[in-house]
Amino acid sequence: MKGSLILKKVNSEFIRKIVEVSGVNVFACYQCGRCSASCPLVEEMDILPNQMVRLVQLGNEEVLNTATPWICATCFSCTARCPLGIDIAKLAEALRSISLRKNIDKVKINQISFGELMKLPQIALVSNFRKNTSVS
Amino acid sequence: MRVGVFVCHCGRNIAGTLNIEKIKEEVAKHSGVVHVEDYIFMCSDPGQKLIRDRIKEKNLDAVVVSACSPSLHEKTFRNNAASVGLNPYKVEIANIREWASWPHEGKPEEATEKAIKIIKATVEKVKSNIPLEPLSVPVTRKVLVIGGGIAGIQASLDIANAGLEVYLVEKKPSIGGKMAQFSETFPTLDCPQCIETPKMTEVANHPNIHLYAYSEVVDVSGFVGNFKVKVKRKATYVDWNKCTGCSECAKVCPVKVSSEYDVGVSQRKAIYIMFPQAVPNKATIDPEHCLRLVYGKGCGLCAKTCPAGAINFEQKEKIEEIDVGAIIVATGFDVMDPSLLTEYGGGKYKDVISALQFERILAPSGPTGGKVVRPSDGKEPKTVVFVQCAGSRDPEHYMPYCSKVCCMYTAKQALLYKHAVPNGHAYVFYIDVRTDGKGYEEFYERVLREAEATYLRGKVAEIYKEDGKLKVLGVDTLTGKGVEINADLVVLATAAVPSEGIKELAKVLRIQTDEYGWLKEAHLKLRPLETATSGIFIAGAAQFIRDITDTVSHASGAAAKALSLLSRNRIEREPLVAEVNEEICSGCGNCVEACTYQAIKIDPETNIAKINTALCEGCGACQASCPSAAIQLTNSYKKQLFEMISILAKE
C-alpha cells in the first residue's frame, strides 16, 4: 500500500460497479473515521474501514487485495454510527461479492474428504466459500 | 394595451435549460404583446436601462419581466419602471427560474413549454392590473428588542444612542446571555467581565432604554411601524425598587438548587442573584423551589433578613402593553443537552461534561475560582479529552450542520487548561479544524505550540467506563490507527441548537423558523437581517450560531435596519390589500376567521366586512374563504386568476 496515488481512475467503472452492487453512495463520506473508531476487529485489519471507503472513493482497485472486507464481521457498528448514514458493512459485502465474481476458488470442495464434509457444519462451509476465496 | 415582455437568461440558470428563442417567438404571438426582448442579466444596470428605454420607445403601458422569483427582484423592476413614469403595479414578474428552468433541468422542451405558459398567464394578469399608489401610514418611533445577550445589548445601545426609545425584554433575571458565562473569549482572551459587563451597565443606565428583565413577550399584534406588544412581567416576589442587591437573603435561604448560570457546576439558593455582575443586580425568588411559595406558609427567612424590606410573597405577574414600530429578535442559542449523546456517556458519567460547563470551571470568577477540577471528586484532571462535533455534522443522528464556534473555543479551552494545569495533557478529537475569522488560524497555531495539545483526526466512537476510568475509543485517521485514551475528564463540544421556546415566540411574532428552529431570514444572501414579516429583524445567533464578533456586527446591522425604517414619521406600504364588494357581502364572517392579522371586522350596523388596510398583509386567505367572491385582493381578482388558470391548464 505504499507509493503515490494514481488518480486517473476516480471516475471509473469500478466505482460505478461498487455503487451499483452495494447501493451505497460512497462520495458522501467526509472521512471522519468514526467507522474505524467503532470497529471491534480493527486491530486485525490491514487497512482501516475509513481507508477502505477512501480507496473506493478514489477508484483504487487495490482495495480488493486488502484483508479488511474479509475480516469485517458485518456487526454493523460502523453503519450504525456513521454520521452520514453510509452503510459501510454493505460496502464491505459488495467488495467481497465483486471478488467472488472473479471466480477464484481457493477451497476445492472435491478435495475435502467425505468424513470431513459430514463433520463440518453447513454454515461453516458456506462462509468458507464466501470468505476464503480471493485473498491473494 | 401595449405589453412588453423581457426575458432574462440569468446567466445559465434560465438560458441553460430553456429555449429562449422559442419563448420569444411564442410569447410575441400573444394578444397585447408588442415587444419581446431577452438579455443575459436583466437585473443588472444595462438590463434595467434596456427596459426603461423600451418603455419609452415602444410606449409600453405594462411590463412582464420573465426572470427569477418576485421575492428577489420584483421591487427592483417596479422601481425601475416607475422611474420612467410607468405605474409600478403595471409590472409583473413571471418566475421562469424557480418554476421552470430549475425544477425541470433535465427536460428542456417541457420546461420551455411551461415557461411560455407562465409568461402568457402573467401577461394576461398584468393587462387587467389596476395602477396603484402606495399606502402611507404613521409609525411609532420605538423599538422592541427581545433577548438581552450580547446581540440584544448591542442592538439596544445602537438604537438608544441614535435617540430612539428601546424596550429590552429579557426572560432571565439578568441580561448578559451566554457571553456572561464564558471564561475568556477567543482569539484575544478578553474576559467577558472586562468587555461585556460595562455594556450591561450602560444598558441599565441609558435614558432611552427601558429594561424589562425577567419578562416575556406574550402577544404581538399590528404591523410594521405600528406593533402592539404585550409583555408579561413575571413575579420576582422581590420589590426591585427597594432591593439593593446586597444578597443577604441568599445567605439565609435554606434551599439549594442547581445553578442555571453555572450550568449545574454549582448550586444557587431559591432566592438568588444570577451572578455578581448581574444587571439589574436584584434578587429573584424561584417559585418552584421556595418553601414559602410552594407550601404557602413557613420559612420566610429572607423576608426577616432583608434590610430593605423588599420581599413580597404576594407579588403577582402583570401584563404591560407597549407600542413599537420595529422589533428585533435577539434570542440567541442553546447548547445541546449532553445527556442526548448516550454513546459518549453524557448525563451518565459525572466527568463527561459540556463545553459550556467547562467554561464555568475555567472562569476565574466561576464556582471553582478558576481552579480546574473535575465534578466527580474535585480532583485536578491530568488527562482531558475534548470531543469536537459532538452532535454536529451528523445528519444521521443529530444535527447536520457545523456548529461553527466549537473549533475555536475548544482550542481556547485546551490553552486555558494548559495554563491552569501545566503538567496536564489535552487531547482534541476533530474532523476538520475550521478557523474562519480574523486572527483565528494564528490563535489555533498558538494553541498547538503553547498548549502542546495532541490533535487527533477522527470522530470518537464511544466513551465508557472500565475499572473506574473513562475510556475514550477513537481513531487517528492520519496514521491509520485506532486510539484508546484513559481520560480524567471529557469535554464535549455539544452542538449549538436554537434557544428554548423560540418556536412559540416565532408563532407569537408570526415569523418563520427553519426545521431546527433557527429563525428564517427573508433571503439568506441578501436579506439576512430581516424576517419575511416586515418590521421584524433578527440579531445574532437566533438566525444561526455565530461567534461574538459576528454577533455584534449582525446586531449593529439589525439596529441599522430598524433605524432606517423608523427614520421617517410615515412609511409606505404595499397597496395590494383586500377589498370588499359591499353589494355582495352577506356578513357571514368566514373571512374574519381566515384572517391571521385581525384585519377584518364585521360592521355591526351594516353587517358587512370591513378591512383595516393598515393591518392587511395581502395574503389572500379571506378571498379563498369567501363563498360569494365578495372579498378580493387588489390585482389578484378572481377574473384575473381564472384567466391565468385557463392559460396554464391549456393542453
PDB file of C-alpha atoms in Angstrom, chain A:
ATOM      1  CA  MET A   1       0.000   0.000   0.000  1.00  0.00           C
ATOM      2  CA  LYS A   2       2.966   2.336  -0.396  1.00  0.00           C
ATOM      3  CA  GLY A   3       3.687   4.732  -3.222  1.00  0.00           C
ATOM      4  CA  SER A   4       1.729   7.584  -4.656  1.00  0.00           C
ATOM      5  CA  LEU A   5      -1.933   7.519  -5.536  1.00  0.00           C
ATOM      6  CA  ILE A   6      -2.881   7.144  -9.151  1.00  0.00           C
ATOM      7  CA  LEU A   7      -5.960   9.284  -9.560  1.00  0.00           C
ATOM      8  CA  LYS A   8      -6.864   8.566 -13.145  1.00  0.00           C
ATOM      9  CA  LYS A   9      -9.468   6.030 -12.035  1.00  0.00           C
ATOM     10  CA  VAL A  10     -11.534   8.325  -9.799  1.00  0.00           C
ATOM     11  CA  ASN A  11     -14.378   8.167 -12.271  1.00  0.00           C
ATOM     12  CA  SER A  12     -14.102   4.534 -13.249  1.00  0.00           C
ATOM     13  CA  GLU A  13     -16.354   1.575 -13.967  1.00  0.00           C
ATOM     14  CA  PHE A  14     -15.014   0.090 -10.753  1.00  0.00           C
ATOM     15  CA  ILE A  15     -16.658   2.737  -8.568  1.00  0.00           C
ATOM     16  CA  ARG A  16     -19.884   2.528 -10.510  1.00  0.00           C
ATOM     17  CA  LYS A  17     -19.947  -1.212 -10.049  1.00  0.00           C
ATOM     18  CA  ILE A  18     -19.458  -0.916  -6.308  1.00  0.00           C
ATOM     19  CA  VAL A  19     -22.139   1.741  -6.033  1.00  0.00           C
ATOM     20  CA  GLU A  20     -24.480  -0.474  -8.046  1.00  0.00           C
ATOM     21  CA  VAL A  21     -23.786  -3.652  -6.106  1.00  0.00           C
ATOM     22  CA  SER A  22     -23.870  -2.018  -2.670  1.00  0.00           C
ATOM     23  CA  GLY A  23     -26.405   0.741  -3.235  1.00  0.00           C
ATOM     24  CA  VAL A  24     -24.138   2.937  -1.106  1.00  0.00           C
ATOM     25  CA  ASN A  25     -23.181   6.484  -2.070  1.00  0.00           C
ATOM     26  CA  VAL A  26     -19.517   6.425  -1.082  1.00  0.00           C
ATOM     27  CA  PHE A  27     -18.986  10.017  -2.197  1.00  0.00           C
ATOM     28  CA  ALA A  28     -20.846  11.347   0.854  1.00  0.00           C
ATOM     29  CA  CYS A  29     -18.003  10.208   3.169  1.00  0.00           C
ATOM     30  CA  TYR A  30     -16.019  13.082   4.686  1.00  0.00           C
ATOM     31  CA  GLN A  31     -13.527  10.747   6.324  1.00  0.00           C
ATOM     32  CA  CYS A  32     -14.267  11.379   9.995  1.00  0.00           C
ATOM     33  CA  GLY A  33     -13.043   7.864  10.790  1.00  0.00           C
ATOM     34  CA  ARG A  34     -15.851   7.004  13.159  1.00  0.00           C
ATOM     35  CA  CYS A  35     -16.356   3.640  11.412  1.00  0.00           C
ATOM     36  CA  SER A  36     -12.769   2.742  12.243  1.00  0.00           C
ATOM     37  CA  ALA A  37     -13.121   4.006  15.801  1.00  0.00           C
ATOM     38  CA  SER A  38     -16.207   1.808  16.203  1.00  0.00           C
ATOM     39  CA  CYS A  39     -14.900  -1.374  14.563  1.00  0.00           C
ATOM     40  CA  PRO A  40     -14.261  -4.207  17.053  1.00  0.00           C
ATOM     41  CA  LEU A  41     -11.934  -6.005  14.607  1.00  0.00           C
ATOM     42  CA  VAL A  42      -9.871  -3.027  13.530  1.00  0.00           C
ATOM     43  CA  GLU A  43      -6.698  -4.425  15.099  1.00  0.00           C
ATOM     44  CA  GLU A  44      -6.887  -7.443  12.807  1.00  0.00           C
ATOM     45  CA  MET A  45      -7.293  -5.370   9.664  1.00  0.00           C
ATOM     46  CA  ASP A  46      -4.544  -4.320   7.284  1.00  0.00           C
ATOM     47  CA  ILE A  47      -6.307  -1.066   6.434  1.00  0.00           C
ATOM     48  CA  LEU A  48      -8.917   0.818   8.455  1.00  0.00           C
ATOM     49  CA  PRO A  49     -12.572   0.774   7.370  1.00  0.00           C
ATOM     50  CA  ASN A  50     -12.389   4.516   6.580  1.00  0.00           C
ATOM     51  CA  GLN A  51      -9.338   3.815   4.382  1.00  0.00           C
ATOM     52  CA  MET A  52     -11.334   1.117   2.638  1.00  0.00           C
ATOM     53  CA  VAL A  53     -14.016   3.725   1.868  1.00  0.00           C
ATOM     54  CA  ARG A  54     -11.304   6.142   0.766  1.00  0.00           C
ATOM     55  CA  LEU A  55      -9.780   3.680  -1.715  1.00  0.00           C
ATOM     56  CA  VAL A  56     -13.250   3.089  -3.166  1.00  0.00           C
ATOM     57  CA  GLN A  57     -13.798   6.851  -3.445  1.00  0.00           C
ATOM     58  CA  LEU A  58     -10.556   7.054  -5.420  1.00  0.00           C
ATOM     59  CA  GLY A  59     -11.499   4.097  -7.618  1.00  0.00           C
ATOM     60  CA  ASN A  60      -8.415   2.234  -6.454  1.00  0.00           C
ATOM     61  CA  GLU A  61      -8.884  -1.461  -7.146  1.00  0.00           C
ATOM     62  CA  GLU A  62      -6.127  -2.342  -4.687  1.00  0.00           C
ATOM     63  CA  VAL A  63      -8.903  -2.348  -2.130  1.00  0.00           C
ATOM     64  CA  LEU A  64      -9.848  -5.783  -3.458  1.00  0.00           C
ATOM     65  CA  ASN A  65      -6.458  -7.102  -2.392  1.00  0.00           C
ATOM     66  CA  THR A  66      -6.840  -5.994   1.208  1.00  0.00           C
ATOM     67  CA  ALA A  67      -7.963  -8.240   4.028  1.00  0.00           C
ATOM     68  CA  THR A  68     -10.270  -5.686   5.620  1.00  0.00           C
ATOM     69  CA  PRO A  69     -13.510  -6.579   3.759  1.00  0.00           C
ATOM     70  CA  TRP A  70     -12.938 -10.222   4.658  1.00  0.00           C
ATOM     71  CA  ILE A  71     -12.204  -9.558   8.305  1.00  0.00           C
ATOM     72  CA  CYS A  72     -15.358  -7.492   8.604  1.00  0.00           C
ATOM     73  CA  ALA A  73     -17.795  -9.475  10.759  1.00  0.00           C
ATOM     74  CA  THR A  74     -20.785  -7.492   9.487  1.00  0.00           C
ATOM     75  CA  CYS A  75     -21.598  -6.365  13.035  1.00  0.00           C
ATOM     76  CA  PHE A  76     -22.877  -3.046  11.653  1.00  0.00           C
ATOM     77  CA  SER A  77     -21.221  -0.887  14.364  1.00  0.00           C
ATOM     78  CA  CYS A  78     -19.779   1.282  11.597  1.00  0.00           C
ATOM     79  CA  THR A  79     -23.108   1.534   9.795  1.00  0.00           C
ATOM     80  CA  ALA A  80     -24.978   2.397  12.980  1.00  0.00           C
ATOM     81  CA  ARG A  81     -22.520   5.136  13.927  1.00  0.00           C
ATOM     82  CA  CYS A  82     -21.733   6.706  10.559  1.00  0.00           C
ATOM     83  CA  PRO A  83     -22.915  10.313  10.817  1.00  0.00           C
ATOM     84  CA  LEU A  84     -23.730  10.363   7.124  1.00  0.00           C
ATOM     85  CA  GLY A  85     -25.702   7.148   7.015  1.00  0.00           C
ATOM     86  CA  ILE A  86     -23.213   5.327   4.796  1.00  0.00           C
ATOM     87  CA  ASP A  87     -23.705   1.582   5.105  1.00  0.00           C
ATOM     88  CA  ILE A  88     -20.039   0.577   5.382  1.00  0.00           C
ATOM     89  CA  ALA A  89     -20.885  -3.044   6.182  1.00  0.00           C
ATOM     90  CA  LYS A  90     -22.815  -3.218   2.926  1.00  0.00           C
ATOM     91  CA  LEU A  91     -19.845  -1.719   1.129  1.00  0.00           C
ATOM     92  CA  ALA A  92     -17.585  -4.448   2.515  1.00  0.00           C
ATOM     93  CA  GLU A  93     -20.138  -7.021   1.386  1.00  0.00           C
ATOM     94  CA  ALA A  94     -20.115  -5.512  -2.105  1.00  0.00           C
ATOM     95  CA  LEU A  95     -16.316  -5.713  -2.219  1.00  0.00           C
ATOM     96  CA  ARG A  96     -16.476  -9.363  -1.213  1.00  0.00           C
ATOM     97  CA  SER A  97     -19.128 -10.065  -3.841  1.00  0.00           C
ATOM     98  CA  ILE A  98     -17.047  -8.425  -6.534  1.00  0.00           C
ATOM     99  CA  SER A  99     -14.046 -10.538  -5.577  1.00  0.00           C
ATOM    100  CA  LEU A 100     -16.187 -13.644  -5.522  1.00  0.00           C
ATOM    101  CA  ARG A 101     -17.461 -12.974  -9.018  1.00  0.00           C
ATOM    102  CA  LYS A 102     -13.912 -13.221 -10.270  1.00  0.00           C
ATOM    103  CA  ASN A 103     -14.353 -16.940  -9.700  1.00  0.00           C
ATOM    104  CA  ILE A 104     -11.059 -17.517  -7.984  1.00  0.00           C
ATOM    105  CA  ASP A 105     -11.809 -20.529  -5.865  1.00  0.00           C
ATOM    106  CA  LYS A 106      -9.304 -21.460  -3.237  1.00  0.00           C
ATOM    107  CA  VAL A 107     -11.422 -24.033  -1.486  1.00  0.00           C
ATOM    108  CA  LYS A 108     -11.659 -27.162  -3.566  1.00  0.00           C
ATOM    109  CA  ILE A 109     -14.702 -28.924  -2.267  1.00  0.00           C
ATOM    110  CA  ASN A 110     -13.845 -32.143  -4.034  1.00  0.00           C
ATOM    111  CA  GLN A 111     -10.580 -32.322  -2.134  1.00  0.00           C
ATOM    112  CA  ILE A 112     -12.349 -32.358   1.233  1.00  0.00           C
ATOM    113  CA  SER A 113     -12.917 -35.895   2.379  1.00  0.00           C
ATOM    114  CA  PHE A 114     -16.425 -37.161   2.800  1.00  0.00           C
ATOM    115  CA  GLY A 115     -15.804 -37.714   6.503  1.00  0.00           C
ATOM    116  CA  GLU A 116     -14.727 -34.101   6.978  1.00  0.00           C
ATOM    117  CA  LEU A 117     -17.683 -32.840   4.972  1.00  0.00           C
ATOM    118  CA  MET A 118     -20.051 -34.785   7.221  1.00  0.00           C
ATOM    119  CA  LYS A 119     -18.470 -33.247  10.307  1.00  0.00           C
ATOM    120  CA  LEU A 120     -18.381 -29.636   9.117  1.00  0.00           C
ATOM    121  CA  PRO A 121     -21.459 -27.550   9.835  1.00  0.00           C
ATOM    122  CA  GLN A 122     -23.099 -26.316   6.650  1.00  0.00           C
ATOM    123  CA  ILE A 123     -22.847 -22.697   7.746  1.00  0.00           C
ATOM    124  CA  ALA A 124     -19.078 -23.048   8.151  1.00  0.00           C
ATOM    125  CA  LEU A 125     -18.781 -24.477   4.661  1.00  0.00           C
ATOM    126  CA  VAL A 126     -20.853 -21.697   3.148  1.00  0.00           C
ATOM    127  CA  SER A 127     -18.930 -18.961   4.912  1.00  0.00           C
ATOM    128  CA  ASN A 128     -15.733 -20.683   3.884  1.00  0.00           C
ATOM    129  CA  PHE A 129     -16.740 -20.374   0.269  1.00  0.00           C
ATOM    130  CA  ARG A 130     -17.588 -16.770   0.725  1.00  0.00           C
ATOM    131  CA  LYS A 131     -14.549 -15.743   2.699  1.00  0.00           C
ATOM    132  CA  ASN A 132     -11.630 -17.934   1.748  1.00  0.00           C
ATOM    133  CA  THR A 133     -11.674 -17.456  -1.951  1.00  0.00           C
ATOM    134  CA  SER A 134      -9.892 -14.444  -3.263  1.00  0.00           C
ATOM    135  CA  VAL A 135      -7.442 -13.026  -0.737  1.00  0.00           C
ATOM    136  CA  SER A 136      -4.163 -13.174  -2.559  1.00  0.00           C
TER     137      SER A 136
END
